[in-house]
Amino acid sequence: LNKYYYDHSAKKDERGASFSRWAGWGDHRHPIHFSGDADTGWAMLQFQVPFTATAGNVGCFFFWSHDIGGHMGGRNEESYTRWCQFGAMTAALRSHSTRDAKMDRRPWTYPKWAEDSMRKSFHLRSELFPYIYSSVAQSCRDMVPLTRPMYIDCPNDENAYQNPQQFMLGDHLLVAPITSPGEGERKIAKQVVWFPPGDDWYNWFTVLKYEGGTEQIIACDIDAFPLFVRGGAPIPTQPYTSRMTASSPSRIVVRMYGEKLKHPTTRYEDDGISMAYTRGKFESIENIPTETHRDSMRGPRFNRVFSKNESPSGFPFAPTIYFYGNEGLDHPAEWKLKQDGVVLASQTTGSTGKIAIPQFENVRRPDLHKPIELVAGAVSMPISILDRAFDVARQATATASSTESGYTAAGAIDGNASGYPRGKQFEWASAKETVGASIKLEWKDPQTIDTILLYDRPNTTDHVTGGVIKFDDGSTVDVGDLPNDGATPVELSFPAKTVRSLTFTVTKVSAQTQNAGISEIAAFHPATK
């Protein structure tokens, strides 16, 4: 029956899809599957974690989904919130329940603390989708489960068999969902996490480092959960979008944690709907460290790229790639862009004063819909800044004194220091304001910061030559001339202060300026090391 529905849904060269219970060996060819009518209790959520991780052991490699929140059993607001965190790190984040008004699964019908947390989970999944999609491509190619128990990656370590509360999502993300109720207003709960040896592991939310081969108790409030990144492994992400699969991303953000680049990563993309990928219609970009990492289980097959047809003729692919991490590269690595097995461009990155970014501009092929571009843009930051916690400006709400049509105040805190002509949405431009134009950042919770970066707009006509930042405690920091290249930031350092808002006001501009603004403002916590 599953095969019938799957084959029936495949029309006009489109991929098939069905939705059913697991039918046993061979049914991995007819996704999507689900784990049955779960209840809303904590015991069920705890059970679903190892149940999901081990599904691949019997052949369900790809799309093992759940009734996120539980199908029956009554309303459980905290449990549903933790279910969403778990679901965001699986093959399908699919909220569902029986027909019961009290179990409505729309997040905005829940208390604000739950709605805010669920929003973070859905946004995180959107941002991680390039990594998830690339990992699914690996699963289809090599039949390794997307979500897998620790012993698949560490078969010779006894600890890998003793920690069913955690699993790997792809090669480089370690997930240990919270499966018990928390305490206090922030509902703080704990989970034991075992970190596989051989690498350092970094908390996705806090950037704190944990040594491999250790076991730690990790406490998280309702807005976070134990999610860790393997050190030295580039993780391809994208800016949040509510329709994350509607089109190919125009910008890829590569986040890397650790002292050096040491693990191979392949970024995969295709059109997402047709069978053209089976005929070579896909793109792949491979990062190849000079010292490839292999272990006894996975072997060299996981270090290869596709043997042929690395990218499709006619498939548009124009991302901007940059590194976002907490330490610099001190290890030579070569990045390649391929099409049909032909290397169109490559660059070796090594130890430099800044994060190295591949610069492949306007590499043209007549059989592509548009030029292939891997452009550094303007987001290379000094290593001294990347040693800090993440840019907290991205957690703020931005409002401006005025905004020119097509531009947004939010574009100044999106982590992308670029703008027109690449994309107006990536920068803030005032509406015919010069001196006096301002942008305000406000946080829900107090933030302690000691460093701010400011990037001018990328066009060379509008140029801010002076300004002032005023904090809600009344203190100010003067801002000098912003380099008129849209690529080099002004770095402002000051004694750490705890604030809820700041306002940047333009006090001086060049004579030709018509729409003062900035492409990016970044704010950082004091160093955590």
Short mmCIF file of C-alpha atoms in Angstrom, two decimals:
data_model
loop_
_atom_site.label_atom_id
_atom_site.label_comp_id
_atom_site.label_asym_id
_atom_site.label_seq_id
_atom_site.Cartn_x
_atom_site.Cartn_y
_atom_site.Cartn_z
CA LEU A 1 0.00 0.00 0.00
CA ASN A 2 2.81 2.43 0.86
CA LYS A 3 4.45 1.75 -2.48
CA TYR A 4 1.16 2.29 -4.30
CA TYR A 5 0.59 5.71 -2.74
CA TYR A 6 4.21 6.70 -3.25
CA ASP A 7 4.26 5.72 -6.92
CA HIS A 8 0.86 7.31 -7.51
CA SER A 9 2.12 10.65 -6.15
CA ALA A 10 5.13 10.75 -8.48
CA LYS A 11 3.91 12.79 -11.45
CA LYS A 12 5.61 14.53 -14.35
CA ASP A 13 9.12 13.75 -13.15
CA GLU A 14 8.34 14.93 -9.60
CA ARG A 15 9.44 12.99 -6.54
CA GLY A 16 6.86 10.83 -4.85
CA ALA A 17 5.78 11.11 -1.24
CA SER A 18 3.49 9.16 1.04
CA PHE A 19 2.67 9.29 4.74
CA SER A 20 2.20 6.10 6.69
CA ARG A 21 3.34 3.84 9.46
CA TRP A 22 6.58 1.97 8.90
CA ALA A 23 6.00 -1.18 6.82
CA GLY A 24 9.31 -2.89 7.50
CA TRP A 25 12.37 -3.72 5.44
CA GLY A 26 12.45 -1.91 2.10
CA ASP A 27 9.90 0.73 3.07
CA HIS A 28 12.62 3.38 3.30
CA ARG A 29 11.95 3.81 -0.43
CA HIS A 30 8.48 5.20 0.32
CA PRO A 31 8.83 8.05 2.85
CA ILE A 32 7.44 9.67 5.02
CA HIS A 33 6.82 7.47 8.09
CA PHE A 34 5.61 8.25 11.60
CA SER A 35 6.02 6.69 15.00
CA GLY A 36 2.37 6.17 15.92
CA ASP A 37 -0.15 7.90 18.17
CA ALA A 38 2.07 9.20 20.96
CA ASP A 39 0.69 10.69 24.15
CA THR A 40 1.64 14.04 25.62
CA GLY A 41 3.39 12.75 28.74
CA TRP A 42 7.06 13.15 29.54
CA ALA A 43 7.67 9.39 29.51
CA MET A 44 6.61 9.23 25.87
CA LEU A 45 8.92 12.08 24.87
CA GLN A 46 11.78 10.36 26.66
CA PHE A 47 10.98 7.13 24.80
CA GLN A 48 10.84 8.85 21.40
CA VAL A 49 14.48 9.99 21.55
CA PRO A 50 16.13 6.52 21.38
CA PHE A 51 13.20 5.23 19.31
CA THR A 52 14.03 7.84 16.67
CA ALA A 53 17.79 7.40 16.84
CA THR A 54 17.57 3.63 16.36
CA ALA A 55 14.95 3.69 13.58
CA GLY A 56 17.77 3.59 11.06
CA ASN A 57 18.96 0.30 12.53
CA VAL A 58 16.01 -1.43 10.85
CA GLY A 59 16.22 0.52 7.62
CA CYS A 60 14.21 3.69 8.26
CA PHE A 61 17.10 5.95 7.29
CA PHE A 62 15.49 9.20 6.23
CA PHE A 63 12.09 10.55 7.26
CA TRP A 64 10.99 9.18 10.61
CA SER A 65 8.45 11.68 11.89
CA HIS A 66 6.25 12.13 14.96
CA ASP A 67 3.04 13.69 16.16
CA ILE A 68 5.00 16.54 17.71
CA GLY A 69 3.52 17.39 21.09
CA GLY A 70 1.71 14.07 21.36
CA HIS A 71 -1.47 12.89 19.68
CA MET A 72 -3.55 12.34 22.81
CA GLY A 73 -3.45 12.60 26.57
CA GLY A 74 -4.42 16.18 27.35
CA ARG A 75 -2.76 19.57 27.10
CA ASN A 76 0.86 19.76 28.30
CA GLU A 77 2.34 23.16 27.48
CA GLU A 78 5.88 22.56 28.69
CA SER A 79 6.07 19.11 27.15
CA TYR A 80 4.88 20.45 23.78
CA THR A 81 7.56 23.14 23.90
CA ARG A 82 10.28 20.53 24.49
CA TRP A 83 8.75 18.30 21.80
CA CYS A 84 9.26 21.15 19.30
CA GLN A 85 12.94 21.39 20.23
CA PHE A 86 13.30 17.66 19.67
CA GLY A 87 11.32 17.77 16.42
CA ALA A 88 13.44 20.60 15.03
CA MET A 89 16.43 18.25 15.16
CA THR A 90 14.73 15.35 13.35
CA ALA A 91 13.65 14.64 9.79
CA ALA A 92 10.22 16.26 10.11
CA LEU A 93 8.93 18.93 12.49
CA ARG A 94 5.22 18.06 12.22
CA SER A 95 2.94 19.27 15.00
CA HIS A 96 -0.24 17.20 15.34
CA SER A 97 -2.89 16.06 17.81
CA THR A 98 -6.27 14.43 17.94
CA ARG A 99 -9.33 16.62 17.35
CA ASP A 100 -9.47 18.30 20.74
CA ALA A 101 -9.66 22.08 21.17
CA LYS A 102 -7.60 21.88 24.36
CA MET A 103 -4.73 20.32 22.38
CA ASP A 104 -4.63 22.95 19.63
CA ARG A 105 -1.10 22.80 18.21
CA ARG A 106 -0.88 26.38 16.93
CA PRO A 107 2.00 27.91 18.95
CA TRP A 108 0.32 31.31 19.26
CA THR A 109 -2.50 29.74 21.29
CA TYR A 110 -0.03 28.92 24.08
CA PRO A 111 1.40 31.14 26.86
CA LYS A 112 3.97 33.65 25.66
CA TRP A 113 6.92 31.79 27.21
CA ALA A 114 5.93 28.67 25.26
CA GLU A 115 5.19 30.54 22.04
CA ASP A 116 8.55 32.36 22.19
CA SER A 117 10.42 29.11 22.78
CA MET A 118 8.60 27.31 19.97
CA ARG A 119 9.36 30.20 17.63
CA LYS A 120 13.06 29.74 18.37
CA SER A 121 12.80 26.05 17.53
CA PHE A 122 11.06 26.65 14.22
CA HIS A 123 13.52 29.42 13.32
CA LEU A 124 16.50 27.26 14.25
CA ARG A 125 15.28 24.51 11.96
CA SER A 126 14.91 26.99 9.11
CA GLU A 127 18.44 28.29 9.65
CA LEU A 128 19.89 24.78 9.79
CA PHE A 129 18.10 23.54 6.70
CA PRO A 130 21.14 23.65 4.36
CA TYR A 131 22.94 21.35 6.80
CA ILE A 132 19.89 19.11 7.20
CA TYR A 133 19.27 18.88 3.45
CA SER A 134 22.94 18.11 2.78
CA SER A 135 22.82 15.42 5.47
CA VAL A 136 19.71 13.88 3.91
CA ALA A 137 21.54 13.76 0.57
CA GLN A 138 24.31 11.87 2.36
CA SER A 139 21.74 9.46 3.79
CA CYS A 140 20.25 8.79 0.36
CA ARG A 141 23.68 8.30 -1.15
CA ASP A 142 25.36 6.20 1.52
CA MET A 143 22.42 4.75 3.51
CA VAL A 144 23.63 6.16 6.81
CA PRO A 145 20.73 7.29 9.06
CA LEU A 146 20.04 11.00 9.29
CA THR A 147 19.43 10.70 13.04
CA ARG A 148 21.57 7.96 14.51
CA PRO A 149 22.68 6.53 17.84
CA MET A 150 26.16 7.39 19.06
CA TYR A 151 27.55 3.91 18.43
CA ILE A 152 27.28 4.29 14.66
CA ASP A 153 29.91 7.02 14.82
CA CYS A 154 31.83 5.53 17.77
CA PRO A 155 31.41 1.73 17.49
CA ASN A 156 34.46 0.89 19.60
CA ASP A 157 33.62 3.10 22.58
CA GLU A 158 31.46 1.46 25.26
CA ASN A 159 30.09 4.86 26.31
CA ALA A 160 28.41 5.17 22.92
CA TYR A 161 26.11 2.28 23.88
CA GLN A 162 25.25 3.69 27.31
CA ASN A 163 23.77 7.07 26.33
CA PRO A 164 20.44 6.53 24.54
CA GLN A 165 19.24 10.01 25.55
CA GLN A 166 21.32 11.61 22.79
CA PHE A 167 21.94 11.17 19.08
CA MET A 168 23.79 12.60 16.09
CA LEU A 169 22.01 14.66 13.45
CA GLY A 170 24.21 14.22 10.42
CA ASP A 171 27.95 14.03 10.92
CA HIS A 172 28.57 17.06 13.13
CA LEU A 173 25.60 17.97 15.38
CA LEU A 174 25.05 16.23 18.72
CA VAL A 175 21.52 16.50 20.15
CA ALA A 176 20.37 15.58 23.68
CA PRO A 177 16.74 16.74 24.00
CA ILE A 178 15.28 17.79 27.33
CA THR A 179 12.69 15.16 28.28
CA SER A 180 11.72 16.12 31.84
CA PRO A 181 9.86 19.08 33.37
CA GLY A 182 11.92 22.06 34.48
CA GLU A 183 11.97 24.13 37.63
CA GLY A 184 11.24 27.78 38.34
CA GLU A 185 9.89 30.52 36.12
CA ARG A 186 12.37 29.72 33.33
CA LYS A 187 11.64 25.98 33.62
CA ILE A 188 15.31 25.02 33.89
CA ALA A 189 15.89 21.33 33.23
CA LYS A 190 18.98 19.14 32.96
CA GLN A 191 20.28 16.43 30.68
CA VAL A 192 23.38 14.26 30.84
CA VAL A 193 25.53 14.54 27.71
CA TRP A 194 28.45 12.32 26.71
CA PHE A 195 30.90 13.99 24.34
CA PRO A 196 32.68 11.59 21.95
CA PRO A 197 36.48 11.67 22.18
CA GLY A 198 38.76 13.11 19.54
CA ASP A 199 37.14 16.53 19.23
CA ASP A 200 36.04 19.49 21.27
CA TRP A 201 32.30 20.16 21.24
CA TYR A 202 30.70 23.63 21.30
CA ASN A 203 27.30 24.60 22.67
CA TRP A 204 25.30 26.04 19.77
CA PHE A 205 23.62 28.64 21.96
CA THR A 206 26.42 29.72 24.33
CA VAL A 207 29.64 28.80 22.43
CA LEU A 208 30.97 27.13 25.58
CA LYS A 209 33.51 24.41 24.81
CA TYR A 210 33.35 20.85 26.16
CA GLU A 211 36.21 18.39 25.93
CA GLY A 212 35.61 15.16 24.05
CA GLY A 213 35.65 11.99 26.12
CA THR A 214 33.87 13.62 29.04
CA GLU A 215 30.36 13.43 30.46
CA GLN A 216 28.64 16.61 31.61
CA ILE A 217 25.31 17.65 33.11
CA ILE A 218 23.88 20.41 30.93
CA ALA A 219 21.21 22.76 32.30
CA CYS A 220 18.95 24.70 29.92
CA ASP A 221 16.03 27.05 30.35
CA ILE A 222 12.91 26.70 28.22
CA ASP A 223 14.46 28.62 25.29
CA ALA A 224 17.38 26.23 24.76
CA PHE A 225 18.33 22.56 24.79
CA PRO A 226 21.61 20.61 24.61
CA LEU A 227 22.80 21.07 21.00
CA PHE A 228 26.51 20.80 20.27
CA VAL A 229 28.72 21.27 17.21
CA ARG A 230 31.82 19.22 16.50
CA GLY A 231 34.85 21.52 16.65
CA GLY A 232 36.49 22.20 13.30
CA ALA A 233 33.45 21.22 11.22
CA PRO A 234 31.88 23.92 9.02
CA ILE A 235 28.07 23.93 9.37
CA PRO A 236 26.20 25.43 6.38
CA THR A 237 23.19 27.51 7.48
CA GLN A 238 20.95 30.17 5.99
CA PRO A 239 19.17 33.28 7.28
CA TYR A 240 15.72 32.51 8.68
CA THR A 241 12.90 32.36 6.16
CA SER A 242 9.33 31.26 6.81
CA ARG A 243 9.30 29.27 3.55
CA MET A 244 12.71 27.67 3.85
CA THR A 245 12.33 25.29 0.89
CA ALA A 246 10.43 27.55 -1.52
CA SER A 247 13.60 28.52 -3.40
CA SER A 248 17.33 27.99 -3.34
CA PRO A 249 18.97 30.19 -0.68
CA SER A 250 20.78 33.25 -1.99
CA ARG A 251 23.15 33.37 0.97
CA ILE A 252 24.85 30.59 2.89
CA VAL A 253 26.30 31.25 6.34
CA VAL A 254 29.01 28.77 7.30
CA ARG A 255 29.39 28.59 11.07
CA MET A 256 32.54 26.95 12.36
CA TYR A 257 33.67 26.40 15.93
CA GLY A 258 37.11 25.41 17.11
CA GLU A 259 40.77 26.12 16.64
CA LYS A 260 41.15 24.76 13.13
CA LEU A 261 39.33 23.39 10.16
CA LYS A 262 39.65 19.62 10.41
CA HIS A 263 36.47 17.91 9.18
CA PRO A 264 35.17 17.64 5.62
CA THR A 265 31.84 19.20 4.77
CA THR A 266 29.90 19.01 1.51
CA ARG A 267 27.14 21.53 0.84
CA TYR A 268 24.48 19.98 -1.41
CA GLU A 269 21.63 21.63 -3.31
CA ASP A 270 19.12 20.62 -5.97
CA ASP A 271 15.73 21.90 -7.13
CA GLY A 272 13.98 20.13 -4.24
CA ILE A 273 11.08 18.63 -6.18
CA SER A 274 12.04 16.90 -9.44
CA MET A 275 13.93 13.71 -10.24
CA ALA A 276 16.53 15.73 -12.15
CA TYR A 277 19.08 15.12 -9.39
CA THR A 278 19.22 11.46 -10.49
CA ARG A 279 20.47 12.75 -13.85
CA GLY A 280 23.20 14.90 -12.37
CA LYS A 281 21.19 18.05 -11.85
CA PHE A 282 22.54 19.16 -8.49
CA GLU A 283 25.21 21.40 -7.01
CA SER A 284 27.83 20.48 -4.48
CA ILE A 285 30.56 22.53 -2.87
CA GLU A 286 33.17 20.60 -0.98
CA ASN A 287 35.55 21.78 1.69
CA ILE A 288 38.60 19.48 1.80
CA PRO A 289 40.89 19.80 4.85
CA THR A 290 44.50 18.85 4.23
CA GLU A 291 44.15 16.30 7.03
CA THR A 292 40.86 14.47 6.50
CA HIS A 293 39.18 13.01 9.54
CA ARG A 294 38.06 9.38 9.30
CA ASP A 295 37.04 6.81 11.82
CA SER A 296 36.76 3.05 11.76
CA MET A 297 33.05 2.94 11.02
CA ARG A 298 32.54 5.45 8.27
CA GLY A 299 35.75 5.05 6.31
CA PRO A 300 36.87 6.89 3.20
CA ARG A 301 33.56 6.73 1.37
CA PHE A 302 32.30 9.56 3.57
CA ASN A 303 35.17 11.78 2.50
CA ARG A 304 34.43 11.62 -1.21
CA VAL A 305 32.38 14.11 -3.16
CA PHE A 306 30.08 12.91 -5.89
CA SER A 307 32.10 11.03 -8.47
CA LYS A 308 30.52 12.82 -11.42
CA ASN A 309 28.06 15.54 -12.32
CA GLU A 310 28.83 17.59 -9.23
CA SER A 311 26.47 20.32 -10.35
CA PRO A 312 23.62 20.57 -12.80
CA SER A 313 23.69 22.36 -16.10
CA GLY A 314 21.12 25.09 -15.85
CA PHE A 315 20.55 25.03 -12.08
CA PRO A 316 20.90 28.49 -10.51
CA PHE A 317 23.16 28.61 -7.49
CA ALA A 318 24.53 31.91 -6.27
CA PRO A 319 25.28 31.84 -2.54
CA THR A 320 27.48 34.07 -0.49
CA ILE A 321 29.59 32.00 1.90
CA TYR A 322 31.44 33.19 4.96
CA PHE A 323 32.69 31.79 8.23
CA TYR A 324 30.97 32.65 11.49
CA GLY A 325 32.68 31.12 14.46
CA ASN A 326 34.67 31.82 17.56
CA GLU A 327 38.18 31.05 16.41
CA GLY A 328 40.23 31.54 13.26
CA LEU A 329 41.58 29.10 10.74
CA ASP A 330 45.16 28.03 11.34
CA HIS A 331 44.96 25.01 9.07
CA PRO A 332 45.24 25.20 5.27
CA ALA A 333 42.10 24.11 3.45
CA GLU A 334 40.98 24.20 -0.17
CA TRP A 335 37.50 25.18 -1.27
CA LYS A 336 36.26 24.14 -4.70
CA LEU A 337 33.29 24.92 -6.86
CA LYS A 338 32.53 22.18 -9.36
CA GLN A 339 30.27 21.66 -12.33
CA ASP A 340 30.00 18.38 -14.19
CA GLY A 341 33.23 17.28 -12.55
CA VAL A 342 35.08 20.40 -13.70
CA VAL A 343 36.59 22.70 -11.09
CA LEU A 344 35.41 26.19 -11.97
CA ALA A 345 37.25 27.90 -9.16
CA SER A 346 39.19 27.14 -6.00
CA GLN A 347 40.98 28.90 -3.21
CA THR A 348 43.25 27.75 -0.43
CA THR A 349 42.69 29.37 2.95
CA GLY A 350 45.27 29.33 5.68
CA SER A 351 46.39 31.13 8.81
CA THR A 352 45.63 34.83 8.42
CA GLY A 353 44.74 37.76 10.59
CA LYS A 354 41.12 37.36 9.64
CA ILE A 355 38.77 34.53 8.84
CA ALA A 356 39.59 33.48 5.29
CA ILE A 357 36.66 33.62 2.89
CA PRO A 358 36.57 32.13 -0.63
CA GLN A 359 36.32 34.82 -3.31
CA PHE A 360 34.92 33.36 -6.52
CA GLU A 361 33.26 36.28 -8.24
CA ASN A 362 31.21 35.99 -11.42
CA VAL A 363 32.45 32.60 -12.52
CA ARG A 364 30.37 32.22 -15.68
CA ARG A 365 29.25 29.20 -17.63
CA PRO A 366 26.96 29.53 -20.64
CA ASP A 367 24.77 26.66 -19.44
CA LEU A 368 23.91 28.26 -16.08
CA HIS A 369 20.84 30.43 -15.62
CA LYS A 370 22.92 32.96 -13.73
CA PRO A 371 26.58 33.41 -12.74
CA ILE A 372 27.92 31.29 -9.92
CA GLU A 373 29.06 33.59 -7.17
CA LEU A 374 30.83 32.77 -3.94
CA VAL A 375 31.44 36.25 -2.69
CA ALA A 376 32.99 37.14 0.64
CA GLY A 377 30.78 40.16 0.95
CA ALA A 378 31.63 42.25 3.99
CA VAL A 379 31.43 39.99 6.94
CA SER A 380 35.03 39.03 7.64
CA MET A 381 35.64 39.97 11.28
CA PRO A 382 38.88 40.14 13.28
CA ILE A 383 39.61 36.98 15.21
CA SER A 384 39.66 39.01 18.40
CA ILE A 385 35.95 39.63 17.90
CA LEU A 386 35.16 36.07 16.92
CA ASP A 387 36.66 34.92 20.22
CA ARG A 388 33.52 36.36 21.78
CA ALA A 389 30.04 34.97 22.21
CA PHE A 390 27.69 35.37 19.27
CA ASP A 391 26.50 38.70 17.97
CA VAL A 392 23.68 39.63 20.36
CA ALA A 393 22.43 42.38 18.06
CA ARG A 394 20.74 39.60 16.09
CA GLN A 395 18.55 38.92 19.14
CA ALA A 396 17.30 42.52 19.25
CA THR A 397 14.36 44.26 17.62
CA ALA A 398 15.44 47.08 15.31
CA THR A 399 13.47 50.25 14.54
CA ALA A 400 14.61 53.27 12.56
CA SER A 401 13.80 56.98 12.31
CA SER A 402 12.77 56.28 8.70
CA THR A 403 13.35 53.61 6.08
CA GLU A 404 13.67 53.92 2.32
CA SER A 405 11.36 51.67 0.28
CA GLY A 406 12.72 48.13 -0.07
CA TYR A 407 15.15 48.45 2.83
CA THR A 408 14.58 47.30 6.41
CA ALA A 409 15.87 48.18 9.85
CA ALA A 410 16.12 44.43 10.48
CA GLY A 411 18.63 44.24 7.62
CA ALA A 412 21.14 45.97 9.88
CA ILE A 413 21.07 43.10 12.41
CA ASP A 414 20.80 40.06 10.13
CA GLY A 415 24.48 39.09 10.33
CA ASN A 416 25.00 40.03 6.68
CA ALA A 417 27.05 43.17 6.08
CA SER A 418 25.95 43.77 2.51
CA GLY A 419 23.10 45.43 0.68
CA TYR A 420 22.14 47.02 -2.62
CA PRO A 421 22.64 45.89 -5.39
CA ARG A 422 22.99 42.41 -3.88
CA GLY A 423 19.83 42.87 -1.84
CA LYS A 424 18.20 45.91 -0.28
CA GLN A 425 16.81 43.76 2.52
CA PHE A 426 20.32 43.19 3.88
CA GLU A 427 20.88 46.83 4.94
CA TRP A 428 19.13 49.80 6.49
CA ALA A 429 18.83 53.01 4.47
CA SER A 430 16.92 55.99 5.81
CA ALA A 431 14.30 57.77 3.70
CA LYS A 432 16.12 60.91 2.51
CA GLU A 433 17.68 61.50 5.93
CA THR A 434 21.29 62.48 6.47
CA VAL A 435 22.37 63.97 9.81
CA GLY A 436 19.86 62.84 12.43
CA ALA A 437 19.04 59.47 10.90
CA SER A 438 18.94 56.87 13.66
CA ILE A 439 18.41 53.19 14.33
CA LYS A 440 17.45 51.70 17.70
CA LEU A 441 18.08 48.18 19.01
CA GLU A 442 15.95 46.86 21.88
CA TRP A 443 16.28 43.55 23.76
CA LYS A 444 13.64 41.70 25.74
CA ASP A 445 16.25 40.79 28.37
CA PRO A 446 19.28 42.81 29.56
CA GLN A 447 22.46 42.26 27.53
CA THR A 448 26.03 42.77 28.74
CA ILE A 449 28.23 44.04 25.89
CA ASP A 450 31.67 45.58 25.51
CA THR A 451 32.20 45.69 21.74
CA ILE A 452 30.22 47.03 18.79
CA LEU A 453 30.99 46.78 15.08
CA LEU A 454 29.50 49.21 12.57
CA TYR A 455 29.56 48.75 8.78
CA ASP A 456 28.75 51.56 6.36
CA ARG A 457 26.39 50.99 3.46
CA PRO A 458 28.14 49.19 0.56
CA ASN A 459 27.46 51.91 -2.02
CA THR A 460 30.10 54.65 -2.07
CA THR A 461 27.65 57.54 -2.41
CA ASP A 462 26.01 57.39 1.01
CA HIS A 463 28.79 57.66 3.58
CA VAL A 464 28.50 58.12 7.35
CA THR A 465 31.50 60.04 8.67
CA GLY A 466 30.42 60.45 12.28
CA GLY A 467 27.85 59.37 14.82
CA VAL A 468 27.07 58.57 18.42
CA ILE A 469 25.73 55.50 20.20
CA LYS A 470 23.54 56.21 23.21
CA PHE A 471 22.62 53.45 25.66
CA ASP A 472 19.49 53.32 27.80
CA ASP A 473 21.61 54.03 30.89
CA GLY A 474 22.40 57.47 29.42
CA SER A 475 26.03 56.75 28.51
CA THR A 476 27.35 57.39 25.00
CA VAL A 477 30.13 56.23 22.68
CA ASP A 478 31.35 58.47 19.87
CA VAL A 479 31.65 56.95 16.41
CA GLY A 480 34.14 58.17 13.83
CA ASP A 481 34.33 57.79 10.07
CA LEU A 482 32.94 54.46 8.80
CA PRO A 483 35.22 53.07 6.05
CA ASN A 484 33.45 53.81 2.78
CA ASP A 485 33.78 50.32 1.35
CA GLY A 486 30.92 48.44 3.00
CA ALA A 487 33.45 45.79 3.96
CA THR A 488 35.55 47.11 6.83
CA PRO A 489 33.91 47.75 10.19
CA VAL A 490 34.62 50.36 12.81
CA GLU A 491 35.28 48.51 16.05
CA LEU A 492 34.17 50.24 19.25
CA SER A 493 35.41 48.83 22.55
CA PHE A 494 34.32 50.11 25.96
CA PRO A 495 33.95 48.91 29.57
CA ALA A 496 31.30 46.22 29.73
CA LYS A 497 27.80 47.55 30.39
CA THR A 498 24.42 45.90 30.82
CA VAL A 499 21.67 47.50 28.77
CA ARG A 500 18.27 46.83 27.21
CA SER A 501 18.60 49.22 24.27
CA LEU A 502 20.98 51.36 22.26
CA THR A 503 20.49 53.99 19.56
CA PHE A 504 22.97 54.88 16.82
CA THR A 505 22.45 58.41 15.49
CA VAL A 506 24.25 59.83 12.45
CA THR A 507 25.92 63.16 13.25
CA LYS A 508 28.05 63.68 10.16
CA VAL A 509 27.93 62.55 6.51
CA SER A 510 29.76 63.15 3.24
CA ALA A 511 28.51 65.90 0.94
CA GLN A 512 26.98 63.49 -1.59
CA THR A 513 25.01 61.45 0.97
CA GLN A 514 21.28 61.22 0.28
CA ASN A 515 20.10 58.25 2.37
CA ALA A 516 22.27 57.73 5.43
CA GLY A 517 22.25 54.26 6.92
CA ILE A 518 24.34 51.22 7.80
CA SER A 519 24.64 47.71 6.42
CA GLU A 520 25.26 46.07 9.79
CA ILE A 521 25.63 46.68 13.51
CA ALA A 522 26.98 43.85 15.66
CA ALA A 523 27.25 43.77 19.45
CA PHE A 524 29.24 41.27 21.48
CA HIS A 525 29.36 39.93 25.01
CA PRO A 526 32.66 40.19 26.89
CA ALA A 527 35.10 37.37 26.12
CA THR A 528 33.96 34.08 27.62
CA LYS A 529 37.41 32.46 27.75
#
